[in-house]
XYZ file of C-alpha atoms in Angstrom:
79
model
C -45.665 -53.679 68.528
C -48.379 -51.608 70.103
C -49.736 -48.356 68.745
C -47.879 -46.370 71.426
C -44.560 -47.986 70.540
C -45.140 -47.322 66.832
C -45.908 -43.664 67.534
C -42.800 -43.371 69.709
C -40.641 -44.928 66.993
C -42.128 -42.620 64.358
C -41.515 -39.612 66.607
C -37.911 -40.587 67.294
C -37.211 -41.141 63.593
C -38.780 -37.773 62.770
C -36.647 -35.996 65.370
C -33.544 -37.830 64.137
C -34.336 -36.847 60.538
C -34.759 -33.188 61.509
C -31.505 -33.306 63.461
C -29.677 -34.714 60.429
C -31.140 -31.973 58.221
C -29.958 -29.313 60.667
C -26.456 -30.731 61.156
C -25.733 -31.735 57.546
C -24.942 -28.208 56.207
C -22.445 -27.652 59.022
C -20.690 -30.939 58.361
C -20.519 -30.195 54.638
C -19.048 -26.742 55.410
C -16.434 -28.176 57.761
C -15.355 -30.751 55.162
C -15.159 -28.031 52.503
C -13.082 -25.745 54.760
C -10.648 -28.558 55.567
C -10.227 -29.327 51.875
C -9.541 -25.652 51.116
C -7.071 -25.421 54.028
C -5.242 -28.497 52.754
C -4.992 -26.986 49.260
C -3.653 -23.723 50.712
C -1.014 -25.586 52.743
C 0.022 -27.570 49.657
C 0.280 -24.386 47.587
C 2.370 -22.707 50.287
C 4.668 -25.717 50.447
C 5.084 -25.668 46.654
C 5.745 -21.929 46.786
C 8.365 -22.366 49.509
C 10.038 -25.137 47.532
C 10.125 -22.962 44.402
C 11.564 -20.073 46.445
C 14.358 -22.335 47.690
C 15.157 -23.431 44.144
C 15.194 -19.873 42.815
C 17.436 -18.546 45.595
C 20.517 -19.593 43.645
C 19.497 -17.371 40.728
C 20.514 -13.747 40.457
C 18.233 -11.234 42.159
C 18.601 -8.485 39.542
C 15.380 -7.966 37.591
C 15.403 -8.500 33.875
C 14.967 -5.636 31.406
C 11.383 -6.720 30.735
C 10.537 -6.565 34.439
C 12.155 -3.142 34.790
C 10.253 -1.841 31.757
C 6.937 -3.260 32.981
C 7.411 -1.733 36.456
C 8.105 1.640 34.918
C 4.979 1.456 32.777
C 2.849 0.459 35.752
C 4.064 3.370 37.841
C 3.374 5.826 34.994
C -0.185 4.526 34.688
C -0.776 4.974 38.409
C 0.528 8.547 38.352
C -1.526 9.592 35.321
C -4.868 8.277 36.622
């Protein structure tokens, strides 16, 4: 290999290294976003499945729920 070819190879590897350093954060962000999106879809699917299971139950709130709602509304009014 001649000196010119060695310099060209070194230059190309340097440019490639800089390109990788510039692109790497974007790729990591895309992978992270896809993972978060997948978790959100899974959570929504679980939530929809639990809603379907609970649809056979009565829709009247329990006494504890009614009491807690009343206490919350009183706190909002007084503040």
